[in-house]
Coordinates of C-alpha atoms and ligand atoms in Angstrom, one line a residue:
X1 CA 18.8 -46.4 10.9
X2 CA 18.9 -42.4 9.7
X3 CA 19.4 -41.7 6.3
X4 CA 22.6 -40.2 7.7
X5 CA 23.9 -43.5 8.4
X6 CA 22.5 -45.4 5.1
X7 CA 24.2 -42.9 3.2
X8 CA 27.9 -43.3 4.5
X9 CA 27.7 -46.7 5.3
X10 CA 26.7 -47.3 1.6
X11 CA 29.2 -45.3 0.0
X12 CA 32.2 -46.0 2.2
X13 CA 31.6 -50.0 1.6
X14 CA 31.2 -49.2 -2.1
X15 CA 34.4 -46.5 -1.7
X16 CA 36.4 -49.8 0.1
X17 CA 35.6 -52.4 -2.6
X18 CA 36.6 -49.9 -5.0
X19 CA 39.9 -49.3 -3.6
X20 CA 40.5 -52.7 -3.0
X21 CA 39.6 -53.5 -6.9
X22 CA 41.7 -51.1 -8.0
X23 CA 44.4 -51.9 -6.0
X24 CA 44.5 -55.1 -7.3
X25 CA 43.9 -54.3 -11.0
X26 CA 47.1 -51.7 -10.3
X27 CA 49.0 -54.3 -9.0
X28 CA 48.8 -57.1 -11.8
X29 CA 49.3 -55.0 -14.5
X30 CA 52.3 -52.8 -13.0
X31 CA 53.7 -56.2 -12.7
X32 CA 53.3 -57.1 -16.5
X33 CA 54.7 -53.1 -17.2
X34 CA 57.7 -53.6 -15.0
X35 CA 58.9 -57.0 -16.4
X36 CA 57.7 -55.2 -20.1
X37 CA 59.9 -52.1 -19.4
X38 CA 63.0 -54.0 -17.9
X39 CA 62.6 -56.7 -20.6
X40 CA 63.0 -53.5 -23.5
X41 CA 65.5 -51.8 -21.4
X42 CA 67.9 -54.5 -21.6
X43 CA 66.9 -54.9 -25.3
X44 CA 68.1 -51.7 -26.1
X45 CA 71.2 -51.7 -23.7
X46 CA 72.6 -54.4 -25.4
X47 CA 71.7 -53.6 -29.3
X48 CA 73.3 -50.1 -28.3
X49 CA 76.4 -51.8 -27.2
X50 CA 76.8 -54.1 -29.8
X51 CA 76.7 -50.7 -32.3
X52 CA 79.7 -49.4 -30.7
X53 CA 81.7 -52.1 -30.5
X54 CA 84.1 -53.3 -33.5
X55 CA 85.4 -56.6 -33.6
X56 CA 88.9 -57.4 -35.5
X57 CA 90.0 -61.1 -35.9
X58 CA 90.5 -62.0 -31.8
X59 CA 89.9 -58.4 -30.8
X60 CA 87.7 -56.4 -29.9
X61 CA 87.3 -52.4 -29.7
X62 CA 84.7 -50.1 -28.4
X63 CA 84.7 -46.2 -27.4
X64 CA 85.9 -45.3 -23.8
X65 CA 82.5 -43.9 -23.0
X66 CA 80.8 -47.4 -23.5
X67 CA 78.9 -48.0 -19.9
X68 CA 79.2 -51.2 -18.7
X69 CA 76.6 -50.7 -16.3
X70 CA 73.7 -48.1 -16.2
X71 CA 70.4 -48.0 -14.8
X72 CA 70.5 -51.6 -13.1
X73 CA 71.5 -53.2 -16.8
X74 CA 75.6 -55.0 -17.2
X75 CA 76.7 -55.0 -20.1
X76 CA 79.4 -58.0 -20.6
X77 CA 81.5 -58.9 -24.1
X78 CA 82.7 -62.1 -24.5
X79 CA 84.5 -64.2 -26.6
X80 CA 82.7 -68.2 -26.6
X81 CA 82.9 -68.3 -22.4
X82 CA 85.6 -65.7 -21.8
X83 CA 84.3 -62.3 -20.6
X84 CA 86.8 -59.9 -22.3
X85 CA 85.5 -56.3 -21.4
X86 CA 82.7 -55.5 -19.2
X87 CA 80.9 -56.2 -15.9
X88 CA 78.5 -59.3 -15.3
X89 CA 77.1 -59.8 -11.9
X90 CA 78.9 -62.8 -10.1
X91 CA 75.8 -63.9 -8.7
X92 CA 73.9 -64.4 -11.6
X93 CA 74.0 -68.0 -13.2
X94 CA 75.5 -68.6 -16.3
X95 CA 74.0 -69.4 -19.2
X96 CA 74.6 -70.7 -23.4
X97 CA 74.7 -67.9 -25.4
X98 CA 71.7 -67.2 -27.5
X99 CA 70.8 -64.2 -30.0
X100 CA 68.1 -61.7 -29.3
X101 CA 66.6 -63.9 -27.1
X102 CA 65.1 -64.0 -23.3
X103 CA 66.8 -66.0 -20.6
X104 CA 64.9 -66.2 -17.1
X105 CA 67.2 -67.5 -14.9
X106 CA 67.1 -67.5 -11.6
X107 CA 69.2 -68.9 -8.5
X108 CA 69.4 -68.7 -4.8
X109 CA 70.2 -64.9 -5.2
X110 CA 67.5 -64.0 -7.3
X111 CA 66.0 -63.8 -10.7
X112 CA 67.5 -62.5 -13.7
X113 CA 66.6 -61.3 -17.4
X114 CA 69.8 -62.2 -19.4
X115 CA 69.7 -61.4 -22.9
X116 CA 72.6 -61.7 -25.8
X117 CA 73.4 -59.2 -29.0
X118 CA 75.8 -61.6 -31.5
X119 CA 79.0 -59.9 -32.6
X120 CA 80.7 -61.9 -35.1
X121 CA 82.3 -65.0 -34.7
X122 CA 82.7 -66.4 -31.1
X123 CA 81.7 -62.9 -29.7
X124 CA 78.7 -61.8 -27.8
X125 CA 77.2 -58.9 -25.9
X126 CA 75.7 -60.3 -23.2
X127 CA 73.1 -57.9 -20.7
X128 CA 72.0 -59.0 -17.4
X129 CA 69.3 -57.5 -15.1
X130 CA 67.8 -58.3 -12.0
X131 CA 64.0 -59.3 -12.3
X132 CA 61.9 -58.5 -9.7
X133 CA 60.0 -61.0 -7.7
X134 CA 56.4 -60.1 -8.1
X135 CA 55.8 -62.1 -4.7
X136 CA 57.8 -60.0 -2.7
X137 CA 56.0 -56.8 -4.7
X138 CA 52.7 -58.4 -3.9
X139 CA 53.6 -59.3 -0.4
X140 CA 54.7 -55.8 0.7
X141 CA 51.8 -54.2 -1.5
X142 CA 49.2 -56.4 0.8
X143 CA 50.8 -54.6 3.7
X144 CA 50.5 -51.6 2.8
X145 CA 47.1 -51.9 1.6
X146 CA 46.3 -53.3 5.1
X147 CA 47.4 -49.9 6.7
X148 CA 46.0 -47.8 3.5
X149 CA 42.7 -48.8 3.1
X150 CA 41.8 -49.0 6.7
X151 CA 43.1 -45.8 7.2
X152 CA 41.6 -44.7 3.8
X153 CA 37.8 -46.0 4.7
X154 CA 37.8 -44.4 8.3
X155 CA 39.1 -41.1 7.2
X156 CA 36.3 -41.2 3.9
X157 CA 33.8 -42.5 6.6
X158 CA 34.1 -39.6 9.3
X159 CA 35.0 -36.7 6.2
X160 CA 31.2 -38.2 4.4
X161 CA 29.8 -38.7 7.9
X162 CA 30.8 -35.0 8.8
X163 CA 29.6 -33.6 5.2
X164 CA 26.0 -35.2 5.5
X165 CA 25.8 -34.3 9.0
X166 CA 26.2 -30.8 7.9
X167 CA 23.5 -31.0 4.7
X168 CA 21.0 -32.5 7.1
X169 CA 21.3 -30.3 9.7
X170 CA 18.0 -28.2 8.7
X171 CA 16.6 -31.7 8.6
X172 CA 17.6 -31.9 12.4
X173 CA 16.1 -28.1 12.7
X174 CA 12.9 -29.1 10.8
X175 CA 11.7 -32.6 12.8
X176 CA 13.3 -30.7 16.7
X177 CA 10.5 -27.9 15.8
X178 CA 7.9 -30.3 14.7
X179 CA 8.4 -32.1 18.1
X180 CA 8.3 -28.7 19.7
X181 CA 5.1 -27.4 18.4
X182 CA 3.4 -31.1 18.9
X183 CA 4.9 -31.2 22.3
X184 CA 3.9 -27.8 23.2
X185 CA 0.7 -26.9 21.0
X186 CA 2.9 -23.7 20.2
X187 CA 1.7 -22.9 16.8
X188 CA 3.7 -20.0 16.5
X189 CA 7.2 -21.5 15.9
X190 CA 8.3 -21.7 13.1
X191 CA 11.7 -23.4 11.5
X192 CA 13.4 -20.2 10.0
X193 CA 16.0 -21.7 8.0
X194 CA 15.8 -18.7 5.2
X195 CA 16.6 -18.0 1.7
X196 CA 18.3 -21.6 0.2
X197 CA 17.6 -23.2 -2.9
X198 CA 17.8 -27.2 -1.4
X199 CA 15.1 -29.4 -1.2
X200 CA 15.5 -28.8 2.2
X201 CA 15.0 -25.3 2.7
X202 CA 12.4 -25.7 0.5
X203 CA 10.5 -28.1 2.5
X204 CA 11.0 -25.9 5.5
X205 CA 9.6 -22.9 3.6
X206 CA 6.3 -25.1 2.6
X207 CA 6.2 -26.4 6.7
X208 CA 6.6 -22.8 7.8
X209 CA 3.9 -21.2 4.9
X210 CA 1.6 -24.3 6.2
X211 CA 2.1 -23.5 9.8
X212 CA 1.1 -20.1 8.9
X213 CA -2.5 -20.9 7.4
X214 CA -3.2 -23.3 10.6
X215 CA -2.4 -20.8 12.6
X216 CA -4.5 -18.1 11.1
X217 CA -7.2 -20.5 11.1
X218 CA -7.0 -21.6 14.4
X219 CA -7.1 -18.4 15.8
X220 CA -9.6 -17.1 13.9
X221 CA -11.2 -20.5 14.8
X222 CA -10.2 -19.3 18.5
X223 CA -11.7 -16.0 18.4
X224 CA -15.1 -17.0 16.3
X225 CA -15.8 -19.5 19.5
X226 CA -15.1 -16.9 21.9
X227 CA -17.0 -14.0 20.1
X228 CA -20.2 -16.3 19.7
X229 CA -19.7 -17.7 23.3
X230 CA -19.5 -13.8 24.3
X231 CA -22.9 -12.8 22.1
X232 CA -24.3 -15.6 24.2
X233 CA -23.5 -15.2 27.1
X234 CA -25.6 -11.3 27.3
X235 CA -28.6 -12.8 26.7
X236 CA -28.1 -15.6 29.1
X237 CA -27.0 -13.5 32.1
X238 CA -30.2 -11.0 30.8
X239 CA -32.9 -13.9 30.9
X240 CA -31.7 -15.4 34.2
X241 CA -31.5 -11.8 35.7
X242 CA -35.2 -11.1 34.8
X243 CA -36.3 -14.7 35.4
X244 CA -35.2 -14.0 38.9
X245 CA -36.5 -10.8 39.2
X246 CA -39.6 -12.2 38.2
X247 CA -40.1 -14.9 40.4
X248 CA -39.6 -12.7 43.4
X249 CA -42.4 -10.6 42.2
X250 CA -45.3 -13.4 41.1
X251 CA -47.5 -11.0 43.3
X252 CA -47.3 -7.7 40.8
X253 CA -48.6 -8.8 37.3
X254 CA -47.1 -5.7 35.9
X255 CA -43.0 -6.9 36.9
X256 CA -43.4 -10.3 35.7
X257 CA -45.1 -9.2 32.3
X258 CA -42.5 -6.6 31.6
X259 CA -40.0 -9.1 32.6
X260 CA -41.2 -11.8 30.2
X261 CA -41.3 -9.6 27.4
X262 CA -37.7 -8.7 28.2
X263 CA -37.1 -12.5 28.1
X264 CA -38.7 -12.8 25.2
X265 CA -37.4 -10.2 23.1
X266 CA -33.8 -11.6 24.6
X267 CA -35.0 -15.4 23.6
X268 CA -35.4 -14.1 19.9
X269 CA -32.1 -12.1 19.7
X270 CA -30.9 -15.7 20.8
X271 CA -32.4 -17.3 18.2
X272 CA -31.7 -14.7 15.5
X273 CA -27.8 -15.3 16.9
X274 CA -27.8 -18.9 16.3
X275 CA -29.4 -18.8 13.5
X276 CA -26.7 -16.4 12.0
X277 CA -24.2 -18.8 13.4
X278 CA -25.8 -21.9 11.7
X279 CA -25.3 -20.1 8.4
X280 CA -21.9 -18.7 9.0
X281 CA -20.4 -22.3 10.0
X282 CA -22.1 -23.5 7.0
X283 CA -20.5 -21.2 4.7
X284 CA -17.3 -22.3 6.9
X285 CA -17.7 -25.8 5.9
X286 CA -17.8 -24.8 2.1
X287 CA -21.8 -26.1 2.2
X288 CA -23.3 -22.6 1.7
X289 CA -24.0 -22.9 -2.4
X290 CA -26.4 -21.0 -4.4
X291 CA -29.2 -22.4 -5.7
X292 CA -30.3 -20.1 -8.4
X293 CA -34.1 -19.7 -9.7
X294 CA -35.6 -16.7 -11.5
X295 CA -37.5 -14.5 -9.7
X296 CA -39.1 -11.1 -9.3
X297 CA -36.7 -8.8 -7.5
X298 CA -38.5 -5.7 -7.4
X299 CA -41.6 -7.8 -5.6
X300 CA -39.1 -9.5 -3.3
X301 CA -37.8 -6.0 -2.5
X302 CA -41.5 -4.8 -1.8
X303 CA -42.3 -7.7 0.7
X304 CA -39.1 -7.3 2.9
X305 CA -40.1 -3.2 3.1
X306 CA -43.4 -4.2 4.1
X307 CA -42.4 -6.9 6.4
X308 CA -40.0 -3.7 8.1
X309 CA -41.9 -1.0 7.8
X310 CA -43.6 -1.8 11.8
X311 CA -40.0 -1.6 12.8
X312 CA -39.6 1.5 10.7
X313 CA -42.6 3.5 11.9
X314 CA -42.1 2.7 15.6
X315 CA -38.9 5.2 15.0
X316 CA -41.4 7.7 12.6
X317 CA -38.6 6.5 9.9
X318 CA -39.8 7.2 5.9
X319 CA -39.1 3.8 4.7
X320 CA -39.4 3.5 0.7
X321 CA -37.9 1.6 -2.3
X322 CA -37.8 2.9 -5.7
X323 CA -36.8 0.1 -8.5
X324 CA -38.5 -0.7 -11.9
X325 CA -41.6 -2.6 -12.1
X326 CA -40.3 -6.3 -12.4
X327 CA -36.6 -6.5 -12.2
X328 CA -35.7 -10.1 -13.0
X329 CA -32.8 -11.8 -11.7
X330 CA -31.6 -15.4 -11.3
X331 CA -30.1 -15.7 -7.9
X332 CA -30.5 -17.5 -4.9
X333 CA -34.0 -16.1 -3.8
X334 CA -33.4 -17.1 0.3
X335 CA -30.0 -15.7 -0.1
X336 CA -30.8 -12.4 -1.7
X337 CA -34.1 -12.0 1.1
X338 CA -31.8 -12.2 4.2
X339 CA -29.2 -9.5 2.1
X340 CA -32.2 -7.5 1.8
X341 CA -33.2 -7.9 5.2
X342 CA -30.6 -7.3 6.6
X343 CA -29.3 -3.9 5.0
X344 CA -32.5 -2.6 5.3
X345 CA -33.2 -3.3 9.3
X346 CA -29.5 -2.2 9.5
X347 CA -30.9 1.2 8.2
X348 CA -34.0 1.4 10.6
X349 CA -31.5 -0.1 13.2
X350 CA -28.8 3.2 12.8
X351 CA -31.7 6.0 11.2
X352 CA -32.6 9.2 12.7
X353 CA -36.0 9.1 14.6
X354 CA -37.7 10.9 12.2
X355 CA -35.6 10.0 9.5
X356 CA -35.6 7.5 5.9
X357 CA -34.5 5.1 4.8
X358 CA -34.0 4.3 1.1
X359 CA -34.1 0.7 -1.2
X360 CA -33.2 1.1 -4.3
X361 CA -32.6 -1.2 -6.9
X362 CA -31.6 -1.2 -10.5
X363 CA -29.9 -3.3 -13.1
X364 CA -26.4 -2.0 -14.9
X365 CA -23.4 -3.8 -17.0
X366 CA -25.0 -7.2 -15.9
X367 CA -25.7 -7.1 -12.6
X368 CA -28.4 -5.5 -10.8
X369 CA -27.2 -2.9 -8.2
X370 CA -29.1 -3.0 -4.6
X371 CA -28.6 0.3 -2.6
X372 CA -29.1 0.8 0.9
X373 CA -29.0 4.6 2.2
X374 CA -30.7 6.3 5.3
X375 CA -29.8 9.6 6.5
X376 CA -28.9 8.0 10.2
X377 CA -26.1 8.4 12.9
X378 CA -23.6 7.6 9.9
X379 CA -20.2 5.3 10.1
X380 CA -16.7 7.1 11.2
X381 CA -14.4 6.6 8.7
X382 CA -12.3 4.5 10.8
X383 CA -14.7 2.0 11.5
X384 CA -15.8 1.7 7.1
X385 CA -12.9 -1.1 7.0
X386 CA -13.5 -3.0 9.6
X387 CA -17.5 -3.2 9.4
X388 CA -17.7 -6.3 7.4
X389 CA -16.0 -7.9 9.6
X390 CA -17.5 -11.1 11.8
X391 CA -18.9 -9.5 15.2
X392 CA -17.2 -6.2 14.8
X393 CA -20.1 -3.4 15.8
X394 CA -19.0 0.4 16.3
X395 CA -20.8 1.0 19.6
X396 CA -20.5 -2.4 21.1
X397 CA -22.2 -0.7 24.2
X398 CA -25.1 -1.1 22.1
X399 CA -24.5 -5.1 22.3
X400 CA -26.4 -5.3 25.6
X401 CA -29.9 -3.7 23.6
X402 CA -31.7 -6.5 22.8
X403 CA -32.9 -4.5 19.6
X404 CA -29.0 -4.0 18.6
X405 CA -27.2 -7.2 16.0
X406 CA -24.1 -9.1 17.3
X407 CA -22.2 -7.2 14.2
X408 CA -22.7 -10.6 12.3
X409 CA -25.5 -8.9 9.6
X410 CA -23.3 -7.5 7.3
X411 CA -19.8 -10.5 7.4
X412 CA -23.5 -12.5 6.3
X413 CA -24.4 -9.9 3.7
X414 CA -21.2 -9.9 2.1
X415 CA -20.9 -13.7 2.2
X416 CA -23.8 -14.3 0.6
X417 CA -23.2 -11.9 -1.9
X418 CA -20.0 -13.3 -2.6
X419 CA -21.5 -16.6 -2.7
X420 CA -23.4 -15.7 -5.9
X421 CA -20.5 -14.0 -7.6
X422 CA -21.2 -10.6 -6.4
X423 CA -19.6 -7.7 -4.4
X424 CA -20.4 -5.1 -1.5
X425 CA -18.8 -1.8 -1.0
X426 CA -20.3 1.0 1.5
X427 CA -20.2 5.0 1.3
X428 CA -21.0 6.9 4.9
X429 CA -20.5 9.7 6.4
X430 CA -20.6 10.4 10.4
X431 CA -23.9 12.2 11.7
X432 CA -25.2 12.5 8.1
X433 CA -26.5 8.7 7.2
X434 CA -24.7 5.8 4.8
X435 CA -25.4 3.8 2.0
X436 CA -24.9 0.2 1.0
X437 CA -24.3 -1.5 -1.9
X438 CA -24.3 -4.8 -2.9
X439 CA -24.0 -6.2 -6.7
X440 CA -25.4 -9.3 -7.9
X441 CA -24.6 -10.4 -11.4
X442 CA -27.7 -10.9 -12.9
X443 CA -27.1 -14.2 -14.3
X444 CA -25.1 -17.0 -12.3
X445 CA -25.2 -20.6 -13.5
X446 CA -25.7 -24.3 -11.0
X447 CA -22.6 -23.5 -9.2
X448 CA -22.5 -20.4 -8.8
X449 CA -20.1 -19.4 -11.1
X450 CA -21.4 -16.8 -12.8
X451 CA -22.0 -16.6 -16.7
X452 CA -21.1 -13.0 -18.4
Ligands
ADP1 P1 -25.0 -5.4 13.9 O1 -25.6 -6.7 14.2 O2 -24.3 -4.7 15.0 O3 -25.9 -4.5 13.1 P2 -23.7 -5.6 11.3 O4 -22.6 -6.5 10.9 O5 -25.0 -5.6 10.6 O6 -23.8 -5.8 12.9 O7 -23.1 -4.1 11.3 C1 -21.8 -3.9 11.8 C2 -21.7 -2.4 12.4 O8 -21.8 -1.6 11.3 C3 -22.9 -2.1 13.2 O9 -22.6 -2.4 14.6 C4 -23.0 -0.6 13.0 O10 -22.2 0.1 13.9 C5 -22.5 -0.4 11.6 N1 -23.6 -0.2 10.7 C6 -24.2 -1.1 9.9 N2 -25.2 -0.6 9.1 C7 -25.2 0.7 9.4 C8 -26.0 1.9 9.0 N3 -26.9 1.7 8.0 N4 -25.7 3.1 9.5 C9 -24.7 3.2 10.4 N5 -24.0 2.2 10.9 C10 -24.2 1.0 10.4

């Protein structure tokens, strides 16, 4: 059953019984108030009556204005059993005279209150009025509640029926786009209901700020798959081309060794690529944590410039650091090597023939301060936003060079730097060179967090 339905069904049974109680509660004691106010009515009817009228030996004498009978009460005066002045109903019964007090009397015609004021002597004031017969009031009450409260629970029924129907229509809104979007794997609808302060709206504005996030991440999701599938894919279509080329040429030493260096040099782009991937899905997962140690940075800085500088001098590139003698830092030593790495082969990668390249590194307000800078080709400015990006390369002709990245180096370099508490930022300028920098604060606790 919908809430719709628990809701009116529950409060039109409770609405019914309510009616019904009160009804009856009504009806008792507008009984006891009727008989109460007829019962004083006649009281003072009759004591008024008795005021105005003098008696005199056998006579009797009274103002002209006296009513005998107002507001269904008759006033009679009598003398023992003689009415001498007044009206009393023929059909009510008679009865003894008595003063001040009650009579119910009742015949085939109907009840009566009869009451009696003494005069003096033989004489009375006697006051008669109808009483009603609470079984006829009762009877024609039932009826009408028969019709009433019917009438009464249908009408509350479809009026509360129509009022929830219209608070839960964003309800209705909410689960017919939920169905849609499972039915469809439409991630991009969304259930709109606006600005409202209900706990309604509110839930929609939670479903449609959720929807959001899994469909950012999806489609990044989406477009990490077919970016790596892409960087792939070169490679692939390069090795099979030259495999093939190859094996039509076993005869001529000189094809199939060129080829097989080709292969090779694609194999370990390959391999770089995966292995770039392997650490970007574990940073994904929320796995990728620093495991600090203290080491020698200025040394660690040496080895990666020695472990380039083949790369550097097959372009005649300058390649030289300048830091202080031991520059101590507790980081992530396997972290901080592939940061070096990879700025630094960035900076062979886009030097000028003939060129140099720069590492410096220092320490300042608690961090120490790596710097990159090569006077090579340079970075437009509109590419500087978008270069940290994953995959995004400025000459993505370049992709098909087995020497050239897959534009994942620097997403890693800022990951990993982020990682450790730190932060990247890059200065270039087109056609004159660039320079990197990434900030590591010099002292970062177990987690990662970093202590300043
Ligand atoms: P890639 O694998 O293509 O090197 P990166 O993420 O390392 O990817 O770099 C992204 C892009 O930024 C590169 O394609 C390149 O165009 C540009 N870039 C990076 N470093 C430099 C640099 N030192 N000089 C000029 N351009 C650079």
């Amino acid at each position: 059953m919908t809430i719709k339905k628990r809701i009116v069904i529950w409060y039109t049974v409770w609405m019914a019984l309510l009616v019904g109680i009160a009804a009856a509660v009504l009806f008792s004691a507008s009984g006891a108030l009727l008989r109460r106010e007829i019962i004083g009515e006649l009281e003072e009817a009759i004591y008024d009556a008795a005021g105005d009228i003098i008696v005199k030996g056998d006579e009797v004498r009274f103002d002209d204005d006296l009513d005998f009978f107002d507001d269904g009460i008759y006033i009679s005066i009598w003398n023992g059993s003689r009415m001498v002045a007044g009206r009393f109903p023929e059909e009510a019964p008679s009865s003894p005279f008595a003063d001040g007090m009650l009579q119910e009397a009742s015949n085939d015609e109907g009840g009566w209150y009869i009451m009696d004021a003494a005069l003096s002597g033989p004489f009375y004031v006697r006051g008669a009025a109808r009483s009603y017969d609470m079984s006829l009031i009762a009877t024609s009450m039932q009826r009408l509640l028969l019709i009433l409260l019917p009438a009464i629970v249908v009408l509350a029924a479809a009026g509360g029926y129509f009022i929830v129907r219209r608070s839960f229509l964003p309800a209705d809104r909410v689960i017919a786009t939920a169905g849609d979007i499972a039915g469809s794997d439409d991630l991009s609808k969304r259930i709109g209901l606006g600005p409202g302060k209900d706990e309604i709206h509110q839930m929609a504005a939670a479903f449609d700020g959720m929807m959001d996030r899994i469909e950012g991440a999806f489609e990044r999701e989406k477009q990490f798959t077919s970016d790596a599938s892409h960087e792939l894919r070169t490679p692939i279509a390069v090795i099979r081309a030259e495999a093939e080329y190859a094996s039509s040429h076993t005869d001529d030493p000189s094809i199939t060794g060129e080829s097989l260096a080709v292969i090779s040099a694609q194999a370990g782009r390959m391999s770089k690529l995966v292995s770039e991937l392997l650490s970007m899905a574990r940073a994904e997962k929320g796995t990728l944590r620093p495991d600090p140690e203290l080491f020698d940075l200025s040394e660690l800085g040496e080895m990666v410039v020695e472990s380039l500088r083949d790369k550097a001098d097959e372009r005649h590139i300058t390649l030289n650091m300048k830091a202080p003698e031991h520059l101590e830092l507790m980081a992530d030593h396997g972290m901080m090597t592939r940061i070096l790495i990879n700025l630094v082969s960035n900076a062979i990668a886009y030097g000028r023939d003939g060129g140099w390249v720069l590492l410096r590194l220092s320490s300042r307000n608690g961090a120490v301060l790596i710097e990159v800078e090569d006077n090579g080709i340079g970075i437009a400015s509109e590419h500087m936003e978008r270069i940290w990006e994953r995959f995004y390369q400025v000459d993505a002709a370049r992709t098909a060079d087995a020497s050239s990245g897959s534009g994942l180096g620097l997403s890693i370099v800022r990951m990993l730097a982020e990682a450790q508490g730190g932060s990247v930022e890059a200065e270039s300028s087109e056609g004159q060179g660039s320079t990197f920098r990434v900030s590591i604060p010099l002292h970062a606790d177990d987690d990662g967090s970093v202590l300043r």
